[in-house]
XYZ file of C-alpha atoms in Angstrom:
494
model
C 126.209 116.279 154.203
C 123.606 116.687 151.471
C 121.417 119.739 151.639
C 117.787 118.914 152.352
C 115.428 120.734 150.010
C 112.350 122.318 151.483
C 109.097 121.208 149.912
C 105.970 123.286 149.666
C 102.516 121.826 150.214
C 100.984 124.730 148.281
C 103.309 125.081 145.277
C 102.735 124.183 141.625
C 101.995 120.520 141.149
C 101.105 120.147 144.827
C 97.719 119.736 146.494
C 95.250 121.728 144.331
C 94.085 124.952 145.968
C 90.540 124.517 144.626
C 90.298 121.122 146.299
C 91.509 122.575 149.596
C 88.883 125.316 149.386
C 86.248 122.702 148.532
C 87.039 120.635 151.628
C 87.203 123.738 153.847
C 83.776 124.867 152.629
C 82.446 121.321 153.093
C 83.709 121.186 156.698
C 82.465 124.720 157.385
C 78.918 123.876 156.287
C 78.950 120.616 158.247
C 79.959 122.510 161.411
C 77.017 124.878 161.086
C 73.881 124.011 163.093
C 71.370 122.046 161.043
C 68.648 124.492 159.950
C 65.130 123.937 161.221
C 63.095 121.704 158.943
C 66.169 120.239 157.214
C 67.140 116.629 158.066
C 70.762 115.995 159.033
C 71.240 113.927 155.877
C 69.892 116.824 153.795
C 72.256 119.247 155.547
C 75.188 117.009 154.706
C 74.108 116.555 151.086
C 73.959 120.346 150.646
C 77.526 120.471 151.959
C 78.501 117.828 149.371
C 76.726 119.851 146.662
C 78.674 123.016 147.520
C 81.901 120.974 147.591
C 81.080 119.620 144.132
C 80.374 123.101 142.728
C 83.655 124.506 144.117
C 85.705 121.628 142.714
C 83.913 121.675 139.358
C 84.216 125.434 138.935
C 87.880 125.534 139.973
C 88.708 122.375 137.961
C 91.035 121.488 140.831
C 90.897 117.840 139.784
C 89.379 116.064 136.821
C 85.601 115.645 136.703
C 86.063 111.888 136.900
C 88.205 112.127 140.059
C 85.815 114.579 141.714
C 82.920 112.252 140.889
C 84.557 109.398 142.814
C 85.124 111.785 145.741
C 81.453 112.737 145.678
C 80.436 109.062 145.839
C 82.669 108.586 148.892
C 81.281 111.668 150.615
C 77.670 110.604 150.011
C 78.361 107.093 151.308
C 79.969 108.133 154.579
C 78.224 111.425 155.351
C 74.708 110.173 154.594
C 75.471 106.699 155.959
C 76.333 108.174 159.357
C 73.209 110.383 159.417
C 69.962 109.598 161.250
C 67.382 107.846 159.092
C 64.503 109.980 157.859
C 61.922 107.377 158.863
C 63.479 106.451 162.210
C 65.816 109.116 163.690
C 67.016 106.607 166.318
C 68.728 104.606 163.602
C 71.372 105.560 161.065
C 71.034 105.349 157.286
C 73.924 102.884 157.222
C 76.585 102.626 154.532
C 74.675 99.941 152.650
C 71.680 102.240 152.054
C 73.898 105.263 151.376
C 75.971 103.252 148.882
C 72.781 102.364 147.018
C 71.911 106.061 147.030
C 75.372 107.055 145.768
C 75.157 104.563 142.900
C 71.505 105.059 141.979
C 72.466 107.158 138.959
C 74.153 104.166 137.359
C 70.808 102.397 137.176
C 69.066 105.320 135.506
C 67.860 104.877 131.921
C 69.381 108.249 131.074
C 72.847 106.821 131.723
C 72.205 104.030 129.236
C 71.186 106.636 126.664
C 74.344 108.677 127.258
C 76.535 105.598 126.911
C 74.710 104.533 123.740
C 75.001 108.061 122.311
C 78.756 108.086 122.956
C 79.034 104.676 121.275
C 77.120 105.990 118.264
C 79.460 108.992 118.031
C 82.418 106.579 118.152
C 80.905 104.621 115.242
C 80.652 107.851 113.251
C 84.305 108.795 113.751
C 85.500 105.189 113.278
C 83.819 104.802 109.889
C 84.425 108.412 108.802
C 80.721 108.909 108.090
C 80.669 112.143 110.116
C 83.299 113.737 107.858
C 81.563 112.496 104.693
C 78.229 113.965 105.824
C 79.904 117.263 106.705
C 81.716 117.559 103.378
C 78.649 116.546 101.367
C 76.560 119.165 103.163
C 79.216 121.834 102.591
C 79.271 120.914 98.892
C 75.613 121.965 98.596
C 76.242 125.616 99.512
C 77.620 128.394 97.337
C 81.062 129.988 97.389
C 80.222 133.461 98.679
C 81.437 134.244 102.175
C 77.894 134.468 103.538
C 77.028 131.125 101.933
C 80.108 129.518 103.467
C 79.109 130.817 106.906
C 75.539 129.554 106.513
C 76.867 126.290 105.125
C 79.035 125.857 108.215
C 75.940 126.289 110.389
C 74.042 123.832 108.177
C 76.755 121.229 108.701
C 76.532 121.633 112.479
C 72.753 121.168 112.245
C 73.028 117.968 110.212
C 75.728 116.561 112.476
C 73.633 117.418 115.559
C 71.029 114.899 114.401
C 73.492 112.069 113.742
C 76.450 112.676 116.092
C 75.195 112.873 119.700
C 78.376 114.438 121.091
C 79.231 118.146 120.933
C 82.953 117.468 121.244
C 82.859 114.867 118.457
C 80.995 117.297 116.183
C 83.603 119.970 116.854
C 86.404 117.532 116.063
C 84.670 116.494 112.825
C 84.286 120.113 111.724
C 87.862 121.269 112.342
C 89.651 119.736 109.314
C 86.836 120.822 106.996
C 86.782 124.434 108.172
C 90.576 124.640 108.280
C 90.602 123.380 104.687
C 88.156 126.114 103.666
C 90.288 128.745 105.417
C 93.347 127.468 103.550
C 91.427 127.671 100.262
C 90.742 131.357 100.898
C 94.476 131.911 101.272
C 94.070 134.091 104.382
C 96.032 134.077 107.614
C 94.590 131.849 110.334
C 94.265 134.919 112.603
C 92.177 136.753 110.003
C 88.575 137.799 110.670
C 87.396 135.172 108.210
C 89.180 132.330 109.980
C 88.139 133.564 113.429
C 84.534 134.026 112.347
C 84.193 130.570 110.809
C 85.669 128.837 113.845
C 83.494 130.810 116.285
C 80.447 129.891 114.186
C 81.398 126.227 114.569
C 81.749 126.452 118.372
C 78.671 128.561 119.065
C 76.592 126.884 116.357
C 77.121 123.569 118.130
C 75.866 125.106 121.400
C 72.810 126.547 119.644
C 71.855 123.136 118.327
C 72.600 121.492 121.653
C 69.457 123.389 122.644
C 67.507 122.312 119.581
C 67.996 118.547 119.694
C 67.525 116.459 122.819
C 70.127 113.836 121.910
C 72.757 116.376 120.823
C 74.295 116.903 124.275
C 74.820 115.015 127.530
C 73.314 117.822 129.625
C 69.989 117.393 127.812
C 69.955 113.689 128.583
C 70.833 114.481 132.191
C 67.857 116.852 132.360
C 65.618 114.123 130.931
C 66.989 111.706 133.529
C 66.093 114.117 136.329
C 62.615 114.520 134.829
C 62.030 110.781 135.059
C 63.494 110.524 138.556
C 61.896 113.566 140.165
C 58.764 114.231 138.116
C 57.893 110.704 137.048
C 57.687 111.565 133.338
C 59.898 112.846 130.540
C 59.723 114.945 127.391
C 59.782 112.937 124.151
C 62.494 113.638 121.571
C 60.052 115.119 119.070
C 58.317 117.323 121.682
C 61.701 118.732 122.699
C 62.434 119.453 119.022
C 59.058 121.159 118.475
C 59.648 123.454 121.443
C 63.304 124.300 120.731
C 63.418 124.370 116.921
C 62.212 127.970 116.410
C 64.815 129.303 118.851
C 67.681 127.333 117.296
C 66.737 128.297 113.730
C 66.471 132.016 114.522
C 69.653 131.977 116.608
C 71.572 130.275 113.787
C 70.795 133.263 111.573
C 71.553 135.680 114.416
C 74.926 134.006 114.983
C 76.028 134.461 111.373
C 74.853 138.091 111.283
C 76.606 138.931 114.572
C 79.854 137.216 113.568
C 79.961 138.949 110.180
C 79.202 142.267 111.897
C 81.918 142.009 114.557
C 84.417 140.108 112.389
C 83.807 141.303 108.815
C 85.494 138.885 106.354
C 88.408 140.168 104.294
C 86.764 139.003 101.048
C 83.245 138.416 99.769
C 83.711 135.196 97.801
C 85.897 132.103 97.763
C 87.675 131.297 94.542
C 87.696 127.563 94.009
C 85.749 126.924 97.188
C 83.652 124.051 95.927
C 86.682 122.556 94.222
C 88.400 122.397 97.608
C 85.464 120.587 99.183
C 85.056 118.257 96.196
C 88.740 117.424 96.354
C 88.362 116.373 99.986
C 85.297 114.284 99.069
C 87.244 112.628 96.239
C 90.048 111.782 98.663
C 87.545 109.879 100.800
C 86.748 107.575 97.887
C 83.394 105.830 97.391
C 81.085 105.282 100.320
C 82.076 102.107 102.175
C 79.716 99.294 103.079
C 80.145 100.105 106.781
C 79.234 103.750 106.175
C 76.112 102.715 104.274
C 75.001 100.395 107.072
C 75.698 103.054 109.710
C 73.780 105.663 107.717
C 70.812 103.300 107.362
C 70.742 102.545 111.096
C 71.131 106.233 111.973
C 68.265 107.324 109.709
C 66.095 104.574 111.152
C 67.020 105.698 114.656
C 66.081 109.316 113.917
C 62.758 108.084 112.508
C 62.057 106.209 115.760
C 63.050 109.246 117.851
C 60.764 111.517 115.823
C 57.731 109.224 116.079
C 58.004 108.326 119.775
C 54.585 108.498 121.378
C 52.980 109.040 117.982
C 53.474 105.762 116.059
C 55.016 103.629 118.813
C 55.700 103.575 122.566
C 59.435 102.812 122.502
C 61.384 105.575 124.246
C 64.658 107.122 123.065
C 66.793 104.991 125.373
C 65.303 101.735 124.134
C 65.607 102.510 120.418
C 69.152 103.886 120.757
C 70.292 100.815 122.694
C 68.831 98.480 120.054
C 70.558 100.492 117.308
C 73.852 100.159 119.147
C 73.359 96.399 119.496
C 72.887 96.177 115.718
C 76.047 98.225 115.098
C 78.064 95.893 117.360
C 76.756 92.686 115.753
C 79.455 90.936 113.640
C 78.947 91.108 109.865
C 75.831 93.280 110.266
C 77.403 96.009 112.376
C 80.255 98.422 111.729
C 82.551 98.242 114.750
C 83.989 95.773 117.239
C 84.191 96.139 120.996
C 87.964 96.703 121.066
C 87.636 99.556 118.582
C 84.736 101.200 120.366
C 86.341 100.739 123.780
C 89.246 103.032 122.931
C 87.021 105.713 121.381
C 84.412 106.200 124.112
C 85.168 108.762 126.865
C 84.240 106.505 129.778
C 84.820 109.350 132.208
C 81.727 111.070 130.806
C 79.654 108.022 131.726
C 81.007 108.141 135.297
C 80.366 111.882 135.646
C 76.841 111.455 134.283
C 76.011 108.601 136.671
C 77.342 110.494 139.700
C 75.450 113.619 138.581
C 72.176 111.676 138.615
C 73.106 110.181 141.996
C 73.823 113.604 143.508
C 70.509 114.929 142.205
C 68.682 111.898 143.590
C 70.367 112.365 146.967
C 69.274 116.016 147.028
C 65.715 114.770 146.483
C 65.651 111.772 148.852
C 67.282 113.569 151.789
C 64.682 116.369 151.448
C 67.485 118.894 150.814
C 65.927 119.975 147.531
C 62.484 120.554 149.005
C 63.959 122.547 151.911
C 66.095 124.637 149.564
C 63.125 125.256 147.283
C 61.037 126.525 150.186
C 63.891 128.787 151.315
C 64.255 130.335 147.853
C 60.510 130.957 147.623
C 60.410 132.460 151.104
C 63.379 134.779 150.515
C 62.601 135.869 146.922
C 58.777 135.621 146.851
C 59.136 134.109 143.394
C 55.807 132.333 143.952
C 54.003 135.643 143.495
C 55.003 135.790 139.808
C 53.610 134.093 136.718
C 55.410 131.349 134.733
C 57.121 133.768 132.296
C 58.678 135.887 135.062
C 59.688 132.766 136.989
C 61.396 131.440 133.870
C 63.077 134.813 133.258
C 64.545 134.882 136.785
C 65.716 131.267 136.853
C 67.098 131.423 133.292
C 69.102 134.574 134.092
C 70.499 132.836 137.176
C 71.595 129.805 135.128
C 73.226 131.992 132.462
C 75.247 133.923 135.043
C 76.305 130.875 137.066
C 77.329 129.050 133.861
C 80.224 131.522 133.591
C 81.867 129.632 136.446
C 81.414 126.164 134.944
C 83.577 124.463 132.333
C 80.974 121.740 131.830
C 77.277 122.022 131.082
C 76.946 118.471 132.397
C 78.309 119.590 135.778
C 76.018 122.623 135.734
C 73.024 120.429 134.979
C 74.015 117.921 137.692
C 74.129 120.577 140.394
C 71.392 123.004 139.344
C 68.571 121.109 137.596
C 67.607 119.089 140.718
C 67.395 122.361 142.655
C 65.307 123.933 139.879
C 62.905 120.956 139.905
C 62.639 121.030 143.709
C 61.897 124.741 143.531
C 59.206 124.191 140.895
C 57.653 121.410 142.993
C 57.475 123.809 145.949
C 55.635 126.479 143.966
C 51.883 126.617 144.578
C 49.304 126.869 141.834
C 49.111 125.579 138.290
C 52.511 125.418 136.622
C 53.757 122.990 133.984
C 56.750 121.677 135.897
C 57.800 119.288 133.136
C 57.740 122.003 130.470
C 59.471 124.535 132.720
C 62.229 121.997 133.474
C 62.729 121.424 129.748
C 63.107 125.116 128.857
C 65.441 125.660 131.822
C 67.388 122.713 130.411
C 67.700 124.721 127.191
C 69.476 127.490 129.105
C 72.068 125.054 130.489
C 73.589 124.937 126.972
C 74.330 128.703 126.981
C 78.121 128.304 126.722
C 78.511 131.315 124.442
C 80.613 133.831 126.385
C 83.815 132.134 127.557
C 85.801 129.506 125.621
C 86.095 127.450 128.819
C 82.300 127.165 129.163
C 82.003 124.249 126.706
C 84.391 121.551 125.431
C 83.708 122.330 121.770
C 84.732 125.927 122.441
C 88.108 124.720 123.695
C 88.505 122.388 120.708
C 88.007 125.332 118.359
C 90.178 127.652 120.473
C 93.008 125.157 120.011
C 93.190 126.075 116.320
C 94.495 129.534 117.384
C 92.195 131.231 114.874
C 90.557 133.467 117.501
C 91.171 134.671 121.037
C 88.962 134.802 124.130
C 88.195 138.503 123.627
C 86.818 137.941 120.110
C 84.796 134.974 121.337
C 83.335 136.960 124.238
C 82.367 139.948 122.045
C 80.284 137.683 119.849
C 79.103 135.506 122.724
C 77.744 138.319 124.902
C 75.562 139.595 122.063
C 74.400 136.066 121.159
C 73.585 135.382 124.827
C 71.552 138.567 125.246
C 69.606 138.041 122.017
C 69.082 134.354 122.844
C 67.761 135.230 126.301
C 65.350 137.857 124.957
C 64.163 135.449 122.253
C 63.446 132.794 124.881
C 61.416 135.310 126.878
C 59.458 136.103 123.724
C 58.828 132.388 123.095
C 57.839 131.945 126.752
C 55.243 134.697 126.347
C 53.824 133.317 123.098
C 54.784 130.092 121.326
C 55.626 127.972 124.372
C 52.286 128.901 125.954
C 50.439 128.111 122.727
C 51.887 124.571 122.585
C 51.355 124.003 126.324
C 54.985 124.052 127.476
C 54.404 126.887 129.973
């Protein structure tokens, strides 16, 4: 008789522990009495929110899978709740399904999708690599110049490649080529420093440019949904540019301090870069067309509300349509289909839906009132309020592997809190600068996808990354407080 093997429900490869904890917490919250002043639907949405945070932080399942679970929970938990307008009737699954899918009709989702398509065009044509190499060719061959040149490349790519992960992937072969030209070991200080500059430089410019990261576009989407207005691309840039410029310099200084390079100059550095440029050959017709469309797109972004009334979503979508047009464009649907991370689109849409549900079930307003009542944050001025909320976001980000997930769960709560505050406060501006803080993925490699891309080169370890990241985070936080006390008040942000 064959021996029957015992199976374990809890072992490796079995039901994820984080998912079990998420469901247990969900059930536990649902079993609690509904607090006074909070509708049943709002109570259930807060339970879904906590479930989402547990699953996202633990990475028990993929973000895409958890997003589908969240849709199902919203549909059935809200659908079986009493209606807000008529407690004798239920929401119904039809209304709750519309609520669960509302994010997929948000203009911010269209912008994210278009941005991902644009990034795919860049990698498909190789224009991203050509821009990076050409920018690197402009700098000198001293170690400091190479570090600053690496930052400069990340800045340029941030304007034209609206995907942090894609920018990281574009930078890797270039930086690895420079490291090889130095003739140093890949675990040297020089190699570690350059790769950390790439990862953290991308995060710094995620703050600086609205279209550089999905979490920024998510924040803009919540602005439109919850505040009825949004911050233009150029206004975001005006507010964030000083911080990103100063922090770029700070990053290089900190990296060279903690990881002093083994040599002061690169012999044959420019020759290495020029060799890689020569290998690319002359600029192709597709690259020229893509560059022309991209420059035109940036011009439209920068003049929104000044020379025209077309918003970022509209101009980006039109640009994408041009790039997909046969003969005129640069890529076909089959090529772009395989290069776009469709899961990001799903996660983004569900994130907007969850935020909308927090708003429409009155969960956000109730939570905002509770925070004010318990912390007395309403007794402080805008700068102190920003300091407290920014510190909270920085700390909680340590538990998230995705700034998009962090933005999905926290920005709606931040907006609800701001709406509950009495007195004169620029809620739109405060939301924007809190959105800046969502990109603080400086301390742990797992806090941002580009960090993990760079970590995969095995040029640095988590301890080296954290040493640099803690200092960059502290300086970045203090600098934002300084801007909140001066510059941001001068330009009317706070």
